[in-house]
Short mmCIF file of C-alpha atoms and ligand atoms in Angstrom, two decimals:
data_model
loop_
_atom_site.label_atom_id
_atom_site.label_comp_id
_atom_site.label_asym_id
_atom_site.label_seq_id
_atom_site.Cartn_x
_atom_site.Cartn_y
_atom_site.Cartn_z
CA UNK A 1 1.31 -19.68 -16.39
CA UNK A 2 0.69 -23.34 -15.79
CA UNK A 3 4.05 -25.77 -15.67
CA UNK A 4 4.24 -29.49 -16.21
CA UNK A 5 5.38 -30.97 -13.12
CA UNK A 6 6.26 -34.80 -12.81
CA UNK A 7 5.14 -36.15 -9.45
CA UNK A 8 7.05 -38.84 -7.64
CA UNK A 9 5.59 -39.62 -4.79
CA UNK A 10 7.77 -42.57 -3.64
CA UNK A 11 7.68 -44.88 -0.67
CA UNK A 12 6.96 -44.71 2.69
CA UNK A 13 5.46 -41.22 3.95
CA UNK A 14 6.90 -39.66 0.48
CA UNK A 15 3.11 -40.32 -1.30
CA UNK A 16 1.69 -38.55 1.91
CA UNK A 17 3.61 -35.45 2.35
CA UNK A 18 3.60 -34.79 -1.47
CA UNK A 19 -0.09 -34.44 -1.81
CA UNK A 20 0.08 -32.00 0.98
CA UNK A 21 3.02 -30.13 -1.01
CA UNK A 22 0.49 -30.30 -4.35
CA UNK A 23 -2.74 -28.87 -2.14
CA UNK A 24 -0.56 -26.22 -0.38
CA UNK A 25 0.62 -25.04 -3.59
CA UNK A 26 -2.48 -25.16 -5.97
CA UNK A 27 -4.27 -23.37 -2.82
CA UNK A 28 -1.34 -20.80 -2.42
CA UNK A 29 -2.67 -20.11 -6.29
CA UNK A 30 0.05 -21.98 -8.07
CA UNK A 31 -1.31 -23.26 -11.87
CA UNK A 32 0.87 -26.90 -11.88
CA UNK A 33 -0.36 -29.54 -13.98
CA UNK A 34 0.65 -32.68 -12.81
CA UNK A 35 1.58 -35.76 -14.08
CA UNK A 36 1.95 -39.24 -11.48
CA UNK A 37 5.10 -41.41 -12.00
CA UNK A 38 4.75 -44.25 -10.56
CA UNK A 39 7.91 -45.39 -9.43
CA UNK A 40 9.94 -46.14 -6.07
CA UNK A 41 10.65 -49.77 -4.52
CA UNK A 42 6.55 -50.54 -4.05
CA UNK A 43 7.28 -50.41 -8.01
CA UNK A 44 10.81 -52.09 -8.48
CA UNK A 45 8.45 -55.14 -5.82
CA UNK A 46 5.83 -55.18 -8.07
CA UNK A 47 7.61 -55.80 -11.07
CA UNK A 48 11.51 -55.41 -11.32
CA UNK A 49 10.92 -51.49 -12.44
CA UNK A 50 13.49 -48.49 -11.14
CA UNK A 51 13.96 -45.70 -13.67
CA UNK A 52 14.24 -46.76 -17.06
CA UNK A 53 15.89 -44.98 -19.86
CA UNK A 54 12.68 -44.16 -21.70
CA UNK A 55 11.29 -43.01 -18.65
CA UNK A 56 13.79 -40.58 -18.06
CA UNK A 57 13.42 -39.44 -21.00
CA UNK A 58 9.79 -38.83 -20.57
CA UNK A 59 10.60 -37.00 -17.52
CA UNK A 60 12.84 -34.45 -19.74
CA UNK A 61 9.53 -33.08 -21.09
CA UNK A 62 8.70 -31.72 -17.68
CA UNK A 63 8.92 -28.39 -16.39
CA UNK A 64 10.48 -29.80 -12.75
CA UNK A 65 10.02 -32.83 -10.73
CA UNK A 66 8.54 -33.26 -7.37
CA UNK A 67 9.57 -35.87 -5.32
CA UNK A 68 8.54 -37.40 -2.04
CA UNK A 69 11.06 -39.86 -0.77
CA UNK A 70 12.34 -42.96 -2.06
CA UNK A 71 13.73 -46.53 -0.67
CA UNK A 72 11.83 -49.59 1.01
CA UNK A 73 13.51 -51.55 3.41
CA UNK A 74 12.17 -54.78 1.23
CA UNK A 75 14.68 -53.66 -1.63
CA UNK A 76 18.42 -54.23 -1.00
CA UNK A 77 20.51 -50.97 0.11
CA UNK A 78 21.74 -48.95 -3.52
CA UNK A 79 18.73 -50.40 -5.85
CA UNK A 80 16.61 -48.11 -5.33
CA UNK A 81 19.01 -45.23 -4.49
CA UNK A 82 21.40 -45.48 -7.22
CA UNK A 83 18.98 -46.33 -9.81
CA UNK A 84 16.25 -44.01 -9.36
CA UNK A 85 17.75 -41.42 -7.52
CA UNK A 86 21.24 -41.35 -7.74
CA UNK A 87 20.17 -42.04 -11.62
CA UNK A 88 18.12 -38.78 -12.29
CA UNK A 89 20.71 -36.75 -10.48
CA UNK A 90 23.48 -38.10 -12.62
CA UNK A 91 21.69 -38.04 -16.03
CA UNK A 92 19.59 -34.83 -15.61
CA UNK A 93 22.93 -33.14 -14.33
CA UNK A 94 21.42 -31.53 -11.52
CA UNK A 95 24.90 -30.62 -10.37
CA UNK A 96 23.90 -28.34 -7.40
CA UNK A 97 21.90 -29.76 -4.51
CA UNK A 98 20.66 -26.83 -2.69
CA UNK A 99 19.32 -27.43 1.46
CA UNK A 100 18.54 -23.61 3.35
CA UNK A 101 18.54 -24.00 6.71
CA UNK A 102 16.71 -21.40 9.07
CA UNK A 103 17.31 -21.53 12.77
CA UNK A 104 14.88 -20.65 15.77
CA UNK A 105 16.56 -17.52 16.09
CA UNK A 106 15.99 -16.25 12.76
CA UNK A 107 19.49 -17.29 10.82
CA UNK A 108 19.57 -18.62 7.55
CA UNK A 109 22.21 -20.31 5.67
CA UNK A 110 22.32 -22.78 2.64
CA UNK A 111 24.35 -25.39 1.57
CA UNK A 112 25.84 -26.02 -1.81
CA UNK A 113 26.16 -29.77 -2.05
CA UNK A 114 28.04 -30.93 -4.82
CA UNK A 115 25.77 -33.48 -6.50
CA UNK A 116 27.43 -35.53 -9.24
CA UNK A 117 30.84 -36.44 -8.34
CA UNK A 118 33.08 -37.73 -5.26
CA UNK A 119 32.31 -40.95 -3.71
CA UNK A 120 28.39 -41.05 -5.14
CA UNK A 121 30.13 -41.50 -8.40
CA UNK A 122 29.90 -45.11 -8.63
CA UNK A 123 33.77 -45.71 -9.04
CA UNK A 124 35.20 -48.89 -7.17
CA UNK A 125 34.54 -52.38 -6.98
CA UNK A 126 35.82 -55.50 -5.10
CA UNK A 127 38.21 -57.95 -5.77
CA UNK A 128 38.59 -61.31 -4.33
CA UNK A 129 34.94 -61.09 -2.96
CA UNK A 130 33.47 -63.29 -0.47
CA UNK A 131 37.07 -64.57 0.48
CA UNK A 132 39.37 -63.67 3.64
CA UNK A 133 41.47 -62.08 1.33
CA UNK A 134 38.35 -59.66 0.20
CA UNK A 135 39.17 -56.13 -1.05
CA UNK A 136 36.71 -53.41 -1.45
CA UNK A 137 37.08 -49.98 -3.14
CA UNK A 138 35.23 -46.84 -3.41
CA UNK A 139 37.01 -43.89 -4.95
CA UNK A 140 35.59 -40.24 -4.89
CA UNK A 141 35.94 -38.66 -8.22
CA UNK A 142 36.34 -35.01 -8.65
CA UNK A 143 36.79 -32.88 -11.68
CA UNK A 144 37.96 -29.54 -11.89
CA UNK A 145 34.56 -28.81 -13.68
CA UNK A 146 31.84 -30.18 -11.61
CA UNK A 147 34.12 -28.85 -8.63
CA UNK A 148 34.12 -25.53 -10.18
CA UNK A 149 30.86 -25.00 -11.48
CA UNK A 150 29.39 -25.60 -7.68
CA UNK A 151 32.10 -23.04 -6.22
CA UNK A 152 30.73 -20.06 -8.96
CA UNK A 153 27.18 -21.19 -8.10
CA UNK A 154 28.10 -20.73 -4.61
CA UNK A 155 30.06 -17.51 -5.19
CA UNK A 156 26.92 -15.99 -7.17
CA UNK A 157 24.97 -16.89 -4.66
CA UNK A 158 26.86 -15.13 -1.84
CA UNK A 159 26.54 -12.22 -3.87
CA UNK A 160 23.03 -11.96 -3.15
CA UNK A 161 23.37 -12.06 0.70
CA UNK A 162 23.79 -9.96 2.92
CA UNK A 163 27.01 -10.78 4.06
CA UNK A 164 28.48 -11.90 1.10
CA UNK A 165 29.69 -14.83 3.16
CA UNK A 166 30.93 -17.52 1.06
CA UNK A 167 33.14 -21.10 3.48
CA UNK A 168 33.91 -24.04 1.56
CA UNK A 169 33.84 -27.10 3.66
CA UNK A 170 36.39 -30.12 2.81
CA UNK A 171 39.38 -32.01 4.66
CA UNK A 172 42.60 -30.87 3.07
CA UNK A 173 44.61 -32.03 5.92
CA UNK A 174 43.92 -35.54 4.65
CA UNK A 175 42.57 -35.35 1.52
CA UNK A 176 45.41 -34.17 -0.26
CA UNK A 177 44.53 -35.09 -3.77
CA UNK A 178 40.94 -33.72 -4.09
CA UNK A 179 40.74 -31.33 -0.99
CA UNK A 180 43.32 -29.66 -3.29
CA UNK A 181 41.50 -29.61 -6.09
CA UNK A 182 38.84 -28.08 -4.45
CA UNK A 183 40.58 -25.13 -2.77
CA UNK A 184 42.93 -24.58 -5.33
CA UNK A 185 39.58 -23.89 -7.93
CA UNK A 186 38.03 -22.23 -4.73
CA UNK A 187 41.16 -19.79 -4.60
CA UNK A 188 41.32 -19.66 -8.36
CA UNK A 189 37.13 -18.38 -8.34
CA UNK A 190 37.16 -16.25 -5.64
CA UNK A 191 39.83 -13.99 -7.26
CA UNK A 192 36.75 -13.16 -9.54
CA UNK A 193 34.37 -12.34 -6.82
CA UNK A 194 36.74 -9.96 -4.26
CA UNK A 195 33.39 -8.44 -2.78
CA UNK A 196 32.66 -11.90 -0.93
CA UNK A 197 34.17 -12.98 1.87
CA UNK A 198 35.61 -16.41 2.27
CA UNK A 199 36.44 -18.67 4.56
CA UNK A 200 37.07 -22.71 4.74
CA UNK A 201 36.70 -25.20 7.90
CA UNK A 202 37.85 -28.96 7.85
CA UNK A 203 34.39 -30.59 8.08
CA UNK A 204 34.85 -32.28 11.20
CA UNK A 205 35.30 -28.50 12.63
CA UNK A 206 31.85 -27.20 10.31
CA UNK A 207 30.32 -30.23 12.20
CA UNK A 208 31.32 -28.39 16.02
CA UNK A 209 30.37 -24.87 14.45
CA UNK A 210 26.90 -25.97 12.46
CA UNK A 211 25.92 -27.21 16.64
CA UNK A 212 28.02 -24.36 18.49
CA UNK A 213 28.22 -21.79 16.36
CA UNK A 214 25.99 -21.71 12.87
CA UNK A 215 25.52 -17.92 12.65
CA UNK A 216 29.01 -17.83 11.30
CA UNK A 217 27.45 -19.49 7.90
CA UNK A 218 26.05 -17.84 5.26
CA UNK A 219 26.67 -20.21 2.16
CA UNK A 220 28.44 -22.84 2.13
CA UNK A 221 29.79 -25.34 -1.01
CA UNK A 222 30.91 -28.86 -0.01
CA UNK A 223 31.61 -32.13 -1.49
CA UNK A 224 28.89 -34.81 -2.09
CA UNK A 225 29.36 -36.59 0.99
CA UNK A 226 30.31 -34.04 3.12
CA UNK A 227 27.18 -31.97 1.88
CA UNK A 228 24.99 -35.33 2.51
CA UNK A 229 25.96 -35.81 6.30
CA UNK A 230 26.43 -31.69 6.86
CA UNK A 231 22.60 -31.20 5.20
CA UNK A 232 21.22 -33.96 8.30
CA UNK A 233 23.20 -32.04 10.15
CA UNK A 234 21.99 -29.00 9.33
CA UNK A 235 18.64 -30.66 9.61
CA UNK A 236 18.86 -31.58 12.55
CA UNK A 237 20.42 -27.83 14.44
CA UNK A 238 17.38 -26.17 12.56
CA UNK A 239 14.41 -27.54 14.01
CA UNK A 240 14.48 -30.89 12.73
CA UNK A 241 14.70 -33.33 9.51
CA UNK A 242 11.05 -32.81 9.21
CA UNK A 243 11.54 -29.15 8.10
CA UNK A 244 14.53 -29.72 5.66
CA UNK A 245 13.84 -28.96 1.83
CA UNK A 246 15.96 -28.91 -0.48
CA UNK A 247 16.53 -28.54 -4.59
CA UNK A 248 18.41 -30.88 -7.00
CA UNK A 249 19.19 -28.26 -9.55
CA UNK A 250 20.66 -28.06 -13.56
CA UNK A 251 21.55 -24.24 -12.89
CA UNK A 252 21.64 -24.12 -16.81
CA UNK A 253 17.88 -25.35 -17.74
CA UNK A 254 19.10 -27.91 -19.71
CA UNK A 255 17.15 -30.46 -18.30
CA UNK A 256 14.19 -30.62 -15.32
CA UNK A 257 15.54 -29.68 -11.70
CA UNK A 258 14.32 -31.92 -9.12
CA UNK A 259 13.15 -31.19 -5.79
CA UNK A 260 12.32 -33.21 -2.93
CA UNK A 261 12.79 -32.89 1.02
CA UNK A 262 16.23 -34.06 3.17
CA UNK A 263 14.43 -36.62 5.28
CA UNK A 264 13.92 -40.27 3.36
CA UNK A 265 10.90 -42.53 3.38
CA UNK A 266 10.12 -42.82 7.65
CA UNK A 267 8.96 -46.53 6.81
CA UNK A 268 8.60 -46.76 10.82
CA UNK A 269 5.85 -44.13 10.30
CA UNK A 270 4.68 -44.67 7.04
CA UNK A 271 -0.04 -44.65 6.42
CA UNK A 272 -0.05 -43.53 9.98
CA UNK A 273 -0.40 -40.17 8.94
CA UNK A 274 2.18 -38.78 11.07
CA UNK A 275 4.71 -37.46 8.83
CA UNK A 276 5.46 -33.98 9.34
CA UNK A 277 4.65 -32.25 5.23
CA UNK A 278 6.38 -29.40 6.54
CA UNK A 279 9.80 -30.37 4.56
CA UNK A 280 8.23 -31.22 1.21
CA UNK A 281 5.95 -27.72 0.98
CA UNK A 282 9.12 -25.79 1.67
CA UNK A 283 10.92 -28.60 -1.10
CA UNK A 284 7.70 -27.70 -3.34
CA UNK A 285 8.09 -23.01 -2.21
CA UNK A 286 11.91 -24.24 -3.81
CA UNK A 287 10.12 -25.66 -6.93
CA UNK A 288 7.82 -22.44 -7.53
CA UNK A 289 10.54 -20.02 -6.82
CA UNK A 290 13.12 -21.72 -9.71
CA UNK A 291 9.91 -21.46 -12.17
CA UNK A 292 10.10 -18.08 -11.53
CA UNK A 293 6.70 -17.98 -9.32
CA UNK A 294 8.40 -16.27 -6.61
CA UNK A 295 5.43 -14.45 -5.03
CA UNK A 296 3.52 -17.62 -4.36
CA UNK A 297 7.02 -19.75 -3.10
CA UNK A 298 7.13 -16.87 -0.67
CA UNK A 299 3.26 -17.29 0.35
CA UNK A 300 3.82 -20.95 0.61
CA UNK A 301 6.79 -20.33 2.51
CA UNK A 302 5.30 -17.67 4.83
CA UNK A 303 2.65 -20.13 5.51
CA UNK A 304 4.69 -22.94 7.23
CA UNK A 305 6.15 -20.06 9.95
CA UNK A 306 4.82 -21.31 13.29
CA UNK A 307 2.94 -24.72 12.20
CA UNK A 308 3.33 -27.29 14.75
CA UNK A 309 6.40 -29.52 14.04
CA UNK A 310 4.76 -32.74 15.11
CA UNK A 311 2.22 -34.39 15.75
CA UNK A 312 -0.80 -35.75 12.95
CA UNK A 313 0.12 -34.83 9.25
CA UNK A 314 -3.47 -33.48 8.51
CA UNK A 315 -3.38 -30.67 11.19
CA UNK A 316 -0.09 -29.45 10.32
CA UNK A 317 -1.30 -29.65 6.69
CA UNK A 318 -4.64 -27.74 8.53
CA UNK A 319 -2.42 -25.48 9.96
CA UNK A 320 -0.47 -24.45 6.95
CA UNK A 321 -4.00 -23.96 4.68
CA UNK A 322 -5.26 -22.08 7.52
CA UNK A 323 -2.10 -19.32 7.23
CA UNK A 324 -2.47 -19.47 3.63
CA UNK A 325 -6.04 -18.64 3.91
CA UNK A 326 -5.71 -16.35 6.31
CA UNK A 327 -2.60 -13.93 4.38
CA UNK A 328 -4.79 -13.66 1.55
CA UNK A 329 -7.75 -12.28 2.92
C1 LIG B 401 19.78 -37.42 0.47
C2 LIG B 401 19.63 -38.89 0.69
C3 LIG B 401 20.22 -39.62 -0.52
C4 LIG B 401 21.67 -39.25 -0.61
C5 LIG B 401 20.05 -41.14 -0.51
C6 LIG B 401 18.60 -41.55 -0.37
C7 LIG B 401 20.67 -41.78 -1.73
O1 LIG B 401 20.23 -39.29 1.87
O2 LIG B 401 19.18 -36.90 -0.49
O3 LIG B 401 20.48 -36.77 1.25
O4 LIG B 401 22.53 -39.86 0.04
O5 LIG B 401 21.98 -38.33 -1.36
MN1 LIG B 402 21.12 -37.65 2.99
#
């Protein structure tokens, strides 16, 4: 079955290790027909363009949307994050942002970052601004729904592993208002669920145990922020930003889930061709398994075991062709 996918390919290396996600895939014998957006801040340069409204709603047509990375040093901090990114997250509702993690020795876990609320929200502002007297705010917004609706995801999910391992990360010792929240709706779910096994760390702790200790993970649901510094994190313990995918998904289908890789848009690196494609294939295995294409996410998948992780993005792109070509013959 073919699905419309909407391609944006970015700034920086994101254009680069996109294509190789596309050939992978099409050559791994997935039917995608593709449609270019172009957008990022090369576009918002060129002529004041982020995401508009109509274009978002052009993107609702699609079946999914690939994405490369995103951000130009050019363009202020927050224009091109908030309103492209932060934007399609927030208006498609793709409340779950999903980053597995496998380690050297074999262990996987995946975390469940919250990815519509807390202090991405937007709520805030200054007062007094430019003065001595300047005040800044940013609050962190959390509703008992978007909290919730992570935790079940996150509680279903555990129920599909093997351990049935489900820790939710926050800092209740000092955020009292919505670290509550969020373990009192953790508490309230996991009554439902008495087959998994829970747990919770303070996330300056998950940090120590995600470098010391990660094998005691299984799933894990966090907070926006947390989830954003844990997934680099996480990143980082399991061979490197350059192999981290990950999934911006609406669990219900009500709108296109959106999938791009942890790492941003490497401008340091960007046209030399040394951007490691490794995290946006795996990002694009993510994309093919939530159409339901499962066999070929696991061929594409199966395919990045053992590539180099550095080094020229064309022979790790060789590399991963040359499994793929090899597993089906
Ligand atoms: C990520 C990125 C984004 C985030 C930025 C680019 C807005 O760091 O996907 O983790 O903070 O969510
Ligand atoms: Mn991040």
């Amino acid at each position: 079955m073919s699905h419309k996918i909407a391609v944006i390919g970015g700034d920086g290396i994101g254009p680069e290790v996109t294509a190789v996600a596309l050939d992978v895939m099409a050559a791994a014998g997935a039917d995608l027909a593709t449609t270019e957006f172009r957008l990022g801040g090369f576009r918002y340069l060129e002529d004041g363009v982020v995401l508009p409204d109509d274009t978002l709603e052009e993107l609702r047509a699609y079946d999914a949307i690939l994405l490369g990375a995103v951000g130009t040093p050019e363009v202020p901090p927050g224009v091109i994050e908030r309103g492209l990114l932060l934007k399609a997250r927030f208006e498609l509702d793709l409340y779950v942002n999903l980053r597995p993690f496998v380690l050297k020795d074999g262990h996987e876990f995946v975390v469940i970052r919250e990815n519509t609320e807390g202090t991405y929200a937007g709520e805030g502002g200054f007062l007094r601004k430019g003065t001595k007297d300047e005040i800044a705010t940013q609050g962190s917004v959390n509703t008992r729904k978007g909290a919730e609706r992570c935790i079940r995801y996150g509680f279903e999910l555990a129920m599909g592993r093997e351990r049935k391992h489900l820790t939710l990360v926050h800092k209740t010792n000092v955020l009292t208002f919505s670290g509550d929240l969020w373990e009192r709706t953790f508490e309230e779910v996991a009554v439902e669920y008495p087959e998994v096994e829970t747990a919770y760390n303070h996330v300056d702790a998950a940090c120590i145990y995600f470098v010391e200790d990660p094998t005691r993970y299984e799933v894990v649901v966090t907070d926006n922020l947390f989830g954003d510094i844990l997934t680099d994190l996480g990143g980082a313990v399991a061979g490197g930003i350059g192999l981290a995918s990950s999934a911006n998904l609406n669990p219900d289908r009500n709108s296109p889930s959106l999938f791009e890789p942890v790492h941003g848009s490497a401008p340091d690196i960007a046209g030399k061709g040394l951007a490691n494609p490794t995290a946006a294939v795996l990002s694009g295995a993510m994309m093919l398994d939530f159409l339901g294409e499962n066999e070929t996410a696991n061929r594409v998948r199966a395919a990045c075991n053992g590539v180099p992780d550095s080094g020229p993005t064309t022979d790790i792109a060789a590399a991963i062709m040359s499994n793929l070509s090899s597993s089906s013959s």
